[in-house]
Short mmCIF file of N, CA and C in Angstrom, two decimals:
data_model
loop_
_atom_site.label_atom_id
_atom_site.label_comp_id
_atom_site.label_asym_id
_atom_site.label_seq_id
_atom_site.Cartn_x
_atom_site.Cartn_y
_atom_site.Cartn_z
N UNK A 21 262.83 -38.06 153.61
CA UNK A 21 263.75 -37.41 152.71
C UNK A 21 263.32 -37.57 151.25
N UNK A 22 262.79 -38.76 150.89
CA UNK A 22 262.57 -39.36 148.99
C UNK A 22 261.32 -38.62 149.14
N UNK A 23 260.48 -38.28 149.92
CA UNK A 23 259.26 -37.50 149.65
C UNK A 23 259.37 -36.43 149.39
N UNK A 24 260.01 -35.51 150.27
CA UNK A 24 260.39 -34.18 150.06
C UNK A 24 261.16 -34.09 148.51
N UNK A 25 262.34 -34.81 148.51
CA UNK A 25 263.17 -34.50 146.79
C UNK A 25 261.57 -34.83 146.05
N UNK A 26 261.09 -35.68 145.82
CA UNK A 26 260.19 -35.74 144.30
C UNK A 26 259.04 -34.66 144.55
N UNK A 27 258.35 -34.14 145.43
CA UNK A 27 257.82 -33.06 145.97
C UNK A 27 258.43 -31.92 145.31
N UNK A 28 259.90 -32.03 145.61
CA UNK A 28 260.58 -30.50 144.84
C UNK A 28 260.57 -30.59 143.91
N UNK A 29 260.75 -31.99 143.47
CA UNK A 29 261.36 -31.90 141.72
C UNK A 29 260.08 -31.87 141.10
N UNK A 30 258.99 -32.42 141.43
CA UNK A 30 257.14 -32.25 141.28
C UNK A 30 257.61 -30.54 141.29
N UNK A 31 257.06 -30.06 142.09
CA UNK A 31 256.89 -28.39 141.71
C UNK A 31 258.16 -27.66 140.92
N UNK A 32 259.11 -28.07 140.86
CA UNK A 32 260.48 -27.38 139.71
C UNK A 32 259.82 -27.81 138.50
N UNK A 33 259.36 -28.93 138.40
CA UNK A 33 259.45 -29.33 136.62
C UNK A 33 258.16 -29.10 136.43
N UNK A 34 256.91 -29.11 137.05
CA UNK A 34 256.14 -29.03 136.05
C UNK A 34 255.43 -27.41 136.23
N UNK A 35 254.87 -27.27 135.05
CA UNK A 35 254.57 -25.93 135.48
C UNK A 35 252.88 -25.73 135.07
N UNK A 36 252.23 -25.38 135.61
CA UNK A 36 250.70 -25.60 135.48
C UNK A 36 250.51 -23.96 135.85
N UNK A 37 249.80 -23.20 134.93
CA UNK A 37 249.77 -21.73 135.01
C UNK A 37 248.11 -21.40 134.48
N UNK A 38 247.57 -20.53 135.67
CA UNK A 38 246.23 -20.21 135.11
C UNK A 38 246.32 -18.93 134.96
N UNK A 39 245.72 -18.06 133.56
CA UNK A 39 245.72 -16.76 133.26
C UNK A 39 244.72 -16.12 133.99
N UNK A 40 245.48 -14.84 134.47
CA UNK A 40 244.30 -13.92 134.90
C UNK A 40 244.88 -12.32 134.17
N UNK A 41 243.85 -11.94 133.79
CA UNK A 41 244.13 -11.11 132.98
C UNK A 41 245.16 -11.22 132.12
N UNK A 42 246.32 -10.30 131.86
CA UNK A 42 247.47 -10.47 131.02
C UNK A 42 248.69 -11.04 131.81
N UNK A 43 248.75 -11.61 132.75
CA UNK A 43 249.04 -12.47 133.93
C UNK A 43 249.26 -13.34 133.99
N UNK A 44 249.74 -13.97 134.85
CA UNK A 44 249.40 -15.73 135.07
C UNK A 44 249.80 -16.20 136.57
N UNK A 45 249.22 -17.18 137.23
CA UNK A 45 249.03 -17.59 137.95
C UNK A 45 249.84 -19.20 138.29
N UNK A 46 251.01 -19.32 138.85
CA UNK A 46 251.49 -20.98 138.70
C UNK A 46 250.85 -21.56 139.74
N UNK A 47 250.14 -22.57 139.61
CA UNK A 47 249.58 -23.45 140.46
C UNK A 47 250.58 -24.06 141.50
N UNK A 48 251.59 -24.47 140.71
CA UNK A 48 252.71 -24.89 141.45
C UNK A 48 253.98 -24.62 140.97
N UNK A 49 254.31 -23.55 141.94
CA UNK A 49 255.53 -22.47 142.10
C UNK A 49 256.25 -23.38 142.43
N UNK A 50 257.51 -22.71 141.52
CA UNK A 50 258.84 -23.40 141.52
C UNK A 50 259.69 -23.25 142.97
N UNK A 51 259.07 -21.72 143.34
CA UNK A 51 259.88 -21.63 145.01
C UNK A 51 259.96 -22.49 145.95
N UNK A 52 258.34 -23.26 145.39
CA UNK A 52 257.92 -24.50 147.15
C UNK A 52 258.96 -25.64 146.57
N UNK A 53 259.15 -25.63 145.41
CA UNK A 53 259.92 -26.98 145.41
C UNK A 53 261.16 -26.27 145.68
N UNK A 54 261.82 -25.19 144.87
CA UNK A 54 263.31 -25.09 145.88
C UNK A 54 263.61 -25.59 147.50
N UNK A 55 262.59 -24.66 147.98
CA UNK A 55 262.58 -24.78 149.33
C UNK A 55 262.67 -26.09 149.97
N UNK A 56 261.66 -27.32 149.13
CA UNK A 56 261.93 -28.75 150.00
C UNK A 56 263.48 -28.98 149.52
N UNK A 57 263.68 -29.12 148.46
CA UNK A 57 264.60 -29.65 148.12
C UNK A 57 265.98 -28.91 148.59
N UNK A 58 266.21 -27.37 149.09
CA UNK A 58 266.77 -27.10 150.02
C UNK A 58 267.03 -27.15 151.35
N UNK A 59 265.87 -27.73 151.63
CA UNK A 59 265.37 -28.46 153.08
C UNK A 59 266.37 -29.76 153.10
N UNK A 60 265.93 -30.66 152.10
CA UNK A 60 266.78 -31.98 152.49
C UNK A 60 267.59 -31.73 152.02
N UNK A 61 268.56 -30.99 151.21
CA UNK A 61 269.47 -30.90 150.86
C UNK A 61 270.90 -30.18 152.02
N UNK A 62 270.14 -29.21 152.82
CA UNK A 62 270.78 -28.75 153.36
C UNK A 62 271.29 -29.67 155.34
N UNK A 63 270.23 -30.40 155.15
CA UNK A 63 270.11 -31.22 155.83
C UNK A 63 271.17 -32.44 155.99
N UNK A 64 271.26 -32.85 154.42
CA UNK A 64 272.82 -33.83 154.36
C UNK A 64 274.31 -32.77 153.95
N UNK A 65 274.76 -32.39 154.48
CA UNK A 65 275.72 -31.48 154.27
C UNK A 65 276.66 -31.72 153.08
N UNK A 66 277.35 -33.13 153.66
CA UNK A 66 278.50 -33.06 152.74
C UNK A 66 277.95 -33.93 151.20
N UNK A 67 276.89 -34.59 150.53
CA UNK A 67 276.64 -35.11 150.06
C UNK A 67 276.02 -34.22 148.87
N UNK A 68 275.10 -33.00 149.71
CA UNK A 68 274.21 -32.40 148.69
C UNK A 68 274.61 -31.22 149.25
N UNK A 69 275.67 -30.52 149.89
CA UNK A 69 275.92 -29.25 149.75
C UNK A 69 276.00 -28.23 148.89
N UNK A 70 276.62 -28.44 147.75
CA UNK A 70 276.49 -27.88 146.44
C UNK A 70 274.88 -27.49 146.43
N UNK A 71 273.92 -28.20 145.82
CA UNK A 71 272.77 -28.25 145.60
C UNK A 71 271.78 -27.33 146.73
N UNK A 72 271.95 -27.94 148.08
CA UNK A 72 271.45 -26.81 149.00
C UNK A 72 271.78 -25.33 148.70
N UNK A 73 273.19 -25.08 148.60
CA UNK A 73 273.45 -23.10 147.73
C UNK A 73 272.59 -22.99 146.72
N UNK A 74 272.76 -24.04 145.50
CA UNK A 74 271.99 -23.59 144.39
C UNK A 74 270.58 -23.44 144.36
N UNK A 75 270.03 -24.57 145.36
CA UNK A 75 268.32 -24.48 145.34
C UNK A 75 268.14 -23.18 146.36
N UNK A 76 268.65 -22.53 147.47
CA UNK A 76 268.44 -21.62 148.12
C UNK A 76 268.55 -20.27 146.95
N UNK A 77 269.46 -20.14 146.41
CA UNK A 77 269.67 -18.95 145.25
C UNK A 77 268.32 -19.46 144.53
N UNK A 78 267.88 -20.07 144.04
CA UNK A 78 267.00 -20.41 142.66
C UNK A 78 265.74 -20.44 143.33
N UNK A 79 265.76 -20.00 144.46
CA UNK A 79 264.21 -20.08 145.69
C UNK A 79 264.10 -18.66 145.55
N UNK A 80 264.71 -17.92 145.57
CA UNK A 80 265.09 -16.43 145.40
C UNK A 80 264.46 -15.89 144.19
N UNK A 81 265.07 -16.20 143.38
CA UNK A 81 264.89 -16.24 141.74
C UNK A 81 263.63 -16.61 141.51
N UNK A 82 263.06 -17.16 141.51
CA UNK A 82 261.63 -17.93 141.40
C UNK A 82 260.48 -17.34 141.90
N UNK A 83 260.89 -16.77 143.38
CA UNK A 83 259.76 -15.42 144.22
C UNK A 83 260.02 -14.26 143.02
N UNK A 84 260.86 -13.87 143.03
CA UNK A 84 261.42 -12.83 141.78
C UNK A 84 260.16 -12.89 140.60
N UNK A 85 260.47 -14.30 139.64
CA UNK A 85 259.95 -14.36 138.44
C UNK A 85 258.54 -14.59 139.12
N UNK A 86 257.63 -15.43 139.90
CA UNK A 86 256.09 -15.67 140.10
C UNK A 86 255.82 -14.05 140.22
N UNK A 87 256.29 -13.29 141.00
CA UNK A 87 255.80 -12.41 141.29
C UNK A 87 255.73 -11.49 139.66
N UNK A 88 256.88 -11.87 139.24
CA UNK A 88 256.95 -10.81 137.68
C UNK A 88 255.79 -11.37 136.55
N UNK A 89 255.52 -12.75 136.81
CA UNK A 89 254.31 -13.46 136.02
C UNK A 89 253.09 -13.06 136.51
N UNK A 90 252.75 -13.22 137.86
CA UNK A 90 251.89 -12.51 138.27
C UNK A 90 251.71 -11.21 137.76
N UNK A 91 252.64 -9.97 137.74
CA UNK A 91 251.94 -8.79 137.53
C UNK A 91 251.79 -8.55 136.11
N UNK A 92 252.12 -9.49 135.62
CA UNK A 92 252.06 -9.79 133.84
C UNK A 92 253.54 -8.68 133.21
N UNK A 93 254.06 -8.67 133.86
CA UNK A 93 255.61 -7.92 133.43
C UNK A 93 256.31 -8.76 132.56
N UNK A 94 256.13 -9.79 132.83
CA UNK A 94 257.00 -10.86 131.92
C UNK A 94 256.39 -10.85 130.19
N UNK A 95 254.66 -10.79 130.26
CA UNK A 95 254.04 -10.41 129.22
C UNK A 95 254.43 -9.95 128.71
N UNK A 96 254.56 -8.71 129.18
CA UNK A 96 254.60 -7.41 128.49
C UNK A 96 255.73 -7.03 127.09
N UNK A 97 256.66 -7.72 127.84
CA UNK A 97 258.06 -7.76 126.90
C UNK A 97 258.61 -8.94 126.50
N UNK A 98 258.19 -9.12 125.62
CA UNK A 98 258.36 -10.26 124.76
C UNK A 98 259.89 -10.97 125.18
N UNK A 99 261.21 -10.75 124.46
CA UNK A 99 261.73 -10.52 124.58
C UNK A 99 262.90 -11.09 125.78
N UNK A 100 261.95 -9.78 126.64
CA UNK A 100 262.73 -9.86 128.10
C UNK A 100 262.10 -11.08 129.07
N UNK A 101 260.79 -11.39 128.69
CA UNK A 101 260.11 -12.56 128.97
C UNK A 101 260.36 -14.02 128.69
N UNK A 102 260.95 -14.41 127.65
CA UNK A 102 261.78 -15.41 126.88
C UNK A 102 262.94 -15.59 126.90
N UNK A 103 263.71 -14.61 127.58
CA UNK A 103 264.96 -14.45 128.38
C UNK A 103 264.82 -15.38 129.78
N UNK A 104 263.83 -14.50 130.44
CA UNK A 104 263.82 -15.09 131.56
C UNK A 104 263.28 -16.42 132.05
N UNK A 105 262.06 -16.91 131.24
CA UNK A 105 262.24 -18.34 131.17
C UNK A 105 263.00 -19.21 130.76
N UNK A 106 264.22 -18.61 129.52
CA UNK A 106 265.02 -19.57 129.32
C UNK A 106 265.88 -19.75 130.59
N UNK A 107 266.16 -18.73 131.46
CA UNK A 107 267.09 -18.93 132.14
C UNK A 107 266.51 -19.72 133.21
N UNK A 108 264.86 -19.43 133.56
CA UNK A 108 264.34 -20.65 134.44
C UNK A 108 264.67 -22.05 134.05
N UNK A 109 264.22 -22.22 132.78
CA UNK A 109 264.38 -23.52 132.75
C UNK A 109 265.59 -24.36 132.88
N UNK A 110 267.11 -23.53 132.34
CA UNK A 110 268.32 -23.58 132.62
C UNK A 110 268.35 -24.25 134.43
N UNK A 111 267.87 -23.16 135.22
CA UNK A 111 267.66 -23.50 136.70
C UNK A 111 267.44 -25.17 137.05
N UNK A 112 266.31 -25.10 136.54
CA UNK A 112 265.44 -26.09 136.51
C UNK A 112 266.63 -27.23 136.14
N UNK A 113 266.85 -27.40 135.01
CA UNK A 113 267.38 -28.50 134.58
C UNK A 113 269.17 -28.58 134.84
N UNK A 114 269.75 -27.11 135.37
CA UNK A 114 270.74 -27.91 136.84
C UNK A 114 270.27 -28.37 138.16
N UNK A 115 268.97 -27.31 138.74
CA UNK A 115 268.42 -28.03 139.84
C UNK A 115 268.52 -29.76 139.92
N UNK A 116 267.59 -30.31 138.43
CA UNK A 116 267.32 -31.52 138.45
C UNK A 116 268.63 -32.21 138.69
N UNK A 117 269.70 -32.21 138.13
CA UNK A 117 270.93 -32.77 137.99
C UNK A 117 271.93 -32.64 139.25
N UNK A 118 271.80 -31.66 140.03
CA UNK A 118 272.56 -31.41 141.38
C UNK A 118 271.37 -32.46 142.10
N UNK A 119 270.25 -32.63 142.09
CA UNK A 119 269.42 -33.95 142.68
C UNK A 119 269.77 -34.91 142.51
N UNK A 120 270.15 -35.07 141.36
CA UNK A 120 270.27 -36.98 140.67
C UNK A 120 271.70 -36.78 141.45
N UNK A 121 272.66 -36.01 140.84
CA UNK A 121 274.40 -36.50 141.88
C UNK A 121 273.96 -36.54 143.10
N UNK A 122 273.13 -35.67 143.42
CA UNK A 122 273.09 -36.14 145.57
C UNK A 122 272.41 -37.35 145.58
N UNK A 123 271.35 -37.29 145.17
CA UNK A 123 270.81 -38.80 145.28
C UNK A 123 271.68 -40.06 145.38
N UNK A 124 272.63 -40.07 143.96
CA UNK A 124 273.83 -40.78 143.60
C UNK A 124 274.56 -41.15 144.66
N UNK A 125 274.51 -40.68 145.21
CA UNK A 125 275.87 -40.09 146.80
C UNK A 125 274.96 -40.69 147.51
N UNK A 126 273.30 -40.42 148.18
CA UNK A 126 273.29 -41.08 149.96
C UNK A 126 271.99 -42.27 149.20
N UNK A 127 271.90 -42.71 147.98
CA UNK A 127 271.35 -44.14 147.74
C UNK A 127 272.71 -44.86 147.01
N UNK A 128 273.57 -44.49 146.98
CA UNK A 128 274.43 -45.26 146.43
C UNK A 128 274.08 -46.99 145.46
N UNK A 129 273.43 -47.72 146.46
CA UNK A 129 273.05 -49.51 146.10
C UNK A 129 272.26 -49.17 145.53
N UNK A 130 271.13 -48.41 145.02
CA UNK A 130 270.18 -48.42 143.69
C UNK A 130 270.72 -48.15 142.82
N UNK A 131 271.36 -48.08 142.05
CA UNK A 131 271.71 -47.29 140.92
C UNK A 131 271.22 -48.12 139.43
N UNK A 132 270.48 -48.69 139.40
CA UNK A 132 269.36 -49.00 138.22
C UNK A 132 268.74 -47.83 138.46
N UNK A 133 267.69 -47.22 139.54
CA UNK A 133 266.78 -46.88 138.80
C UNK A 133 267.41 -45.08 138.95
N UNK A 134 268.53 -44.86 139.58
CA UNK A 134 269.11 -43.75 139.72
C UNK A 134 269.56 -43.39 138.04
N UNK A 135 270.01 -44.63 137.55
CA UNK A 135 270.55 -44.36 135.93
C UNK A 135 269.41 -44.37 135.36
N UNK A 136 268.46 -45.11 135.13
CA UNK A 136 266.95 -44.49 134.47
C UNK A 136 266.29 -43.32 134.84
N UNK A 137 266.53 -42.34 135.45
CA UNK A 137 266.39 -40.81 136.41
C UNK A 137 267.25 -40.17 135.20
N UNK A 138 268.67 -40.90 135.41
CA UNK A 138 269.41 -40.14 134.74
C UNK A 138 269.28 -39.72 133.37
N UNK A 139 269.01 -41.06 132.67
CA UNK A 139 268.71 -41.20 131.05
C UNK A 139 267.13 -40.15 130.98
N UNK A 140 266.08 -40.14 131.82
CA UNK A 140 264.85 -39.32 131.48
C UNK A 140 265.75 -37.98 131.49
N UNK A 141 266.31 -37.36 132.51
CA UNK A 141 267.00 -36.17 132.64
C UNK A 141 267.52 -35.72 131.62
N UNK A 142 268.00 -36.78 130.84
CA UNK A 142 268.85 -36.57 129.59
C UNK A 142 268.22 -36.23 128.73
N UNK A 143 267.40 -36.68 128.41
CA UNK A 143 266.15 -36.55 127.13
C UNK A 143 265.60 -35.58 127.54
N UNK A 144 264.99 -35.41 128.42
CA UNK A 144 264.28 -33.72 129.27
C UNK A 144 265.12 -32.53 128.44
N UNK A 145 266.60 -32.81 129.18
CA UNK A 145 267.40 -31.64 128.51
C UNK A 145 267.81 -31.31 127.10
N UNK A 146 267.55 -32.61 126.38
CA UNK A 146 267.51 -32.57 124.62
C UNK A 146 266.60 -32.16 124.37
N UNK A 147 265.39 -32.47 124.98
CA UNK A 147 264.04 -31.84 124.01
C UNK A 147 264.10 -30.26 124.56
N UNK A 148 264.77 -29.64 126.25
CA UNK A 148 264.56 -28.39 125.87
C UNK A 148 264.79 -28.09 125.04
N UNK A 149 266.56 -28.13 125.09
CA UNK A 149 267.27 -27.46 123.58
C UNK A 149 266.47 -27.58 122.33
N UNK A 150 265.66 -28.67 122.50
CA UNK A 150 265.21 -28.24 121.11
C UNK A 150 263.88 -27.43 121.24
N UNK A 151 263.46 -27.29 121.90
CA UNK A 151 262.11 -26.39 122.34
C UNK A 151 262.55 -25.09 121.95
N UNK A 152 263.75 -24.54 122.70
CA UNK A 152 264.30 -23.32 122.40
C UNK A 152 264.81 -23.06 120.83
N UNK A 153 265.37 -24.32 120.24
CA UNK A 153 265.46 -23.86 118.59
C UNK A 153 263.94 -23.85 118.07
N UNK A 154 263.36 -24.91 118.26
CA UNK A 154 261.77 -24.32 117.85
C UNK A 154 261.41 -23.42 117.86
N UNK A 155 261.41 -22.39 118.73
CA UNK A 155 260.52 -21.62 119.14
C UNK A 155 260.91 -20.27 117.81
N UNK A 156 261.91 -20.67 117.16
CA UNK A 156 261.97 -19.03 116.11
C UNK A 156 261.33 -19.94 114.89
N UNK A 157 260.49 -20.71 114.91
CA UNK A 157 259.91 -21.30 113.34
C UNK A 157 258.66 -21.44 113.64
N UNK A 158 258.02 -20.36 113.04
CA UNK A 158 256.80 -20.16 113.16
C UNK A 158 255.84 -21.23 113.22
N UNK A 159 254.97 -21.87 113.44
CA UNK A 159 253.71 -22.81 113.55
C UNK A 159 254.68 -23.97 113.99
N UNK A 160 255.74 -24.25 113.75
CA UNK A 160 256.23 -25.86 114.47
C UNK A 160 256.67 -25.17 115.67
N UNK A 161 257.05 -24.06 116.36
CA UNK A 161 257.08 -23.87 117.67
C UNK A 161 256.60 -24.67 118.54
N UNK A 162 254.87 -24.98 118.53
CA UNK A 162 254.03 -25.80 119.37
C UNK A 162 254.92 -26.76 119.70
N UNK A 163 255.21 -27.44 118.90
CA UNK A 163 255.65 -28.86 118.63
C UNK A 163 256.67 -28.90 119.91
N UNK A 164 257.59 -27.71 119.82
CA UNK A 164 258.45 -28.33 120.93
C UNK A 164 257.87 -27.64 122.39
N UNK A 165 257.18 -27.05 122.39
CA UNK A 165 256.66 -26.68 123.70
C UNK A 165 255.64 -28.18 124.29
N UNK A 166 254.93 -29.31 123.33
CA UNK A 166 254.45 -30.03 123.79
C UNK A 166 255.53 -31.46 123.81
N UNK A 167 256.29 -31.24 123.36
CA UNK A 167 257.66 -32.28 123.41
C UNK A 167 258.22 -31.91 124.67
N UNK A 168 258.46 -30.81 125.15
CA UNK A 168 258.92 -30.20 126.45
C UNK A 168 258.27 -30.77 127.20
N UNK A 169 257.06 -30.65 127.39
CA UNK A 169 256.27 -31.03 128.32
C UNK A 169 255.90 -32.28 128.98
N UNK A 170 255.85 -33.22 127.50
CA UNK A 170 256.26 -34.93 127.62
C UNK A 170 256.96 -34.95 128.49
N UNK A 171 258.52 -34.65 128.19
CA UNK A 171 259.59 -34.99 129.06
C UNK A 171 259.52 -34.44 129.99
N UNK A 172 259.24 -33.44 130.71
CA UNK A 172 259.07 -33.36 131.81
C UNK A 172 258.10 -34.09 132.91
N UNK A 173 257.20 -34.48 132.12
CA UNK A 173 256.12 -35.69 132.47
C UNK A 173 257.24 -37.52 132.74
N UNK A 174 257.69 -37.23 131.54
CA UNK A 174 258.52 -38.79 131.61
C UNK A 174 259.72 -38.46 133.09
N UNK A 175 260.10 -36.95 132.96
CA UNK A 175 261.15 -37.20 134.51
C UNK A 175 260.37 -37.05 135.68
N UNK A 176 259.50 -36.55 135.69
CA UNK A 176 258.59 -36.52 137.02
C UNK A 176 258.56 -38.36 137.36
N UNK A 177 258.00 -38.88 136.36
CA UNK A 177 257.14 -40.47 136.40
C UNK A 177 258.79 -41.01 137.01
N UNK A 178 259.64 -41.00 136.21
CA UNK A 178 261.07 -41.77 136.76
C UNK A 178 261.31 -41.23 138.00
N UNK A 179 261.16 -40.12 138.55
CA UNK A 179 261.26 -39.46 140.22
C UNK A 179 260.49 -40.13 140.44
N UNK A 180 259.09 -40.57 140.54
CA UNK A 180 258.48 -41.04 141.41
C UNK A 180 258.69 -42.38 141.49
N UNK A 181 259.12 -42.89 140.71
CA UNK A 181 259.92 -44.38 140.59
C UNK A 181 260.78 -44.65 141.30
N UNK A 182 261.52 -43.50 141.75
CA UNK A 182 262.87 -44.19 142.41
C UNK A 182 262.54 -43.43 143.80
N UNK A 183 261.37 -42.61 143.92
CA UNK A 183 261.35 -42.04 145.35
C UNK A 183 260.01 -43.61 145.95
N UNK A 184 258.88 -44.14 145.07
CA UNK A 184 258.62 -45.19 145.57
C UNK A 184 259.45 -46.53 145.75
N UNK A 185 260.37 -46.58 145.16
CA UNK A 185 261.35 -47.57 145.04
C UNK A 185 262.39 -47.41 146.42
N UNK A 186 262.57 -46.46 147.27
CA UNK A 186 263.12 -45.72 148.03
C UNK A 186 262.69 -45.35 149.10
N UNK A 187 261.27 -45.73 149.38
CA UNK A 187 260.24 -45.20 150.17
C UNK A 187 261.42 -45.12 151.21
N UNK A 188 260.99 -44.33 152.44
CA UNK A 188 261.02 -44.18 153.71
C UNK A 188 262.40 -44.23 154.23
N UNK A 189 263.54 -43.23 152.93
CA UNK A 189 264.96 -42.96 153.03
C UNK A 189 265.00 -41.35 153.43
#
């Protein structure tokens, strides 16, 4: 079960994209991680039910957008492209949080390193917000797209902390 969640939350959060033409390519699609994490989720019913609907809808959504990155549609329109990743990442960062409450629920006796999950989560979701005010100020934009990225690095590292801390649940 702790393999599969950091597996999902591994392919939801990070996003590794190779260009082909005006295109792009995600190395690791956000769908495969819905899917595990709808897997075990749907698996404990009453604990992570919530979360199983939402990661099944956002598995949906995700074939949707790879495929729209792929044909470089998302490129194309500025705009309508920056729309739709905000709303990925939105996904993303309830995905993460319907994880940490289920988690919460069937590890109950850890909750050190469940609250250090929590606190990275937290910071993850401050530096989006601020990624997204960055992004209308010209040349410091970068800044929060590589601040974004940290934190998503720092919640991956705390997932794998509490899924090795957890082994073989």
């Amino acid at each position: 079960m702790m393999k599969d969640i950091f597996m999902g939350l591994f392919f939801v959060t990070l996003d590794i994209n190779v260009p082909i033409g005006s295109g792009a390519l995600g190395l690791l699609p956000d769908f495969v991680g819905y899917w595990l994490l709808w897997k075990v989720m749907s698996s404990r019913r009453n604990a992570m039910e919530k979360g199983a609907f939402v990661a099944q809808k956002l598995m949906l959504f995700s074939v949707v957008e790879y495929v729209l990155d792929l044909l470089s549609i998302t490129g194309r329109f500025v705009i309508a492209g920056t729309i739709i990743s905000c709303l990925s990442d939105m996904a993303v960062c309830f995905m993460q949080y319907l994880t940490i409450k289920g988690m919460e629920v069937v590890m109950g006796q850890s909750q050190e390193c469940i609250n250090k999950l929590k606190a990275a989560w937290v910071f993850a979701a401050l530096i989006l917000l601020l990624k997204y005010v960055l992004l209308w100020i010209p040349l410091v934009n970068i800044l929060g797209v590589m601040l974004a990225r940290v934190a998503d690095i720092l919640f991956v590292v705390m997932a794998y902390r509490v899924y090795k801390k957890n082994d073989g649940r």
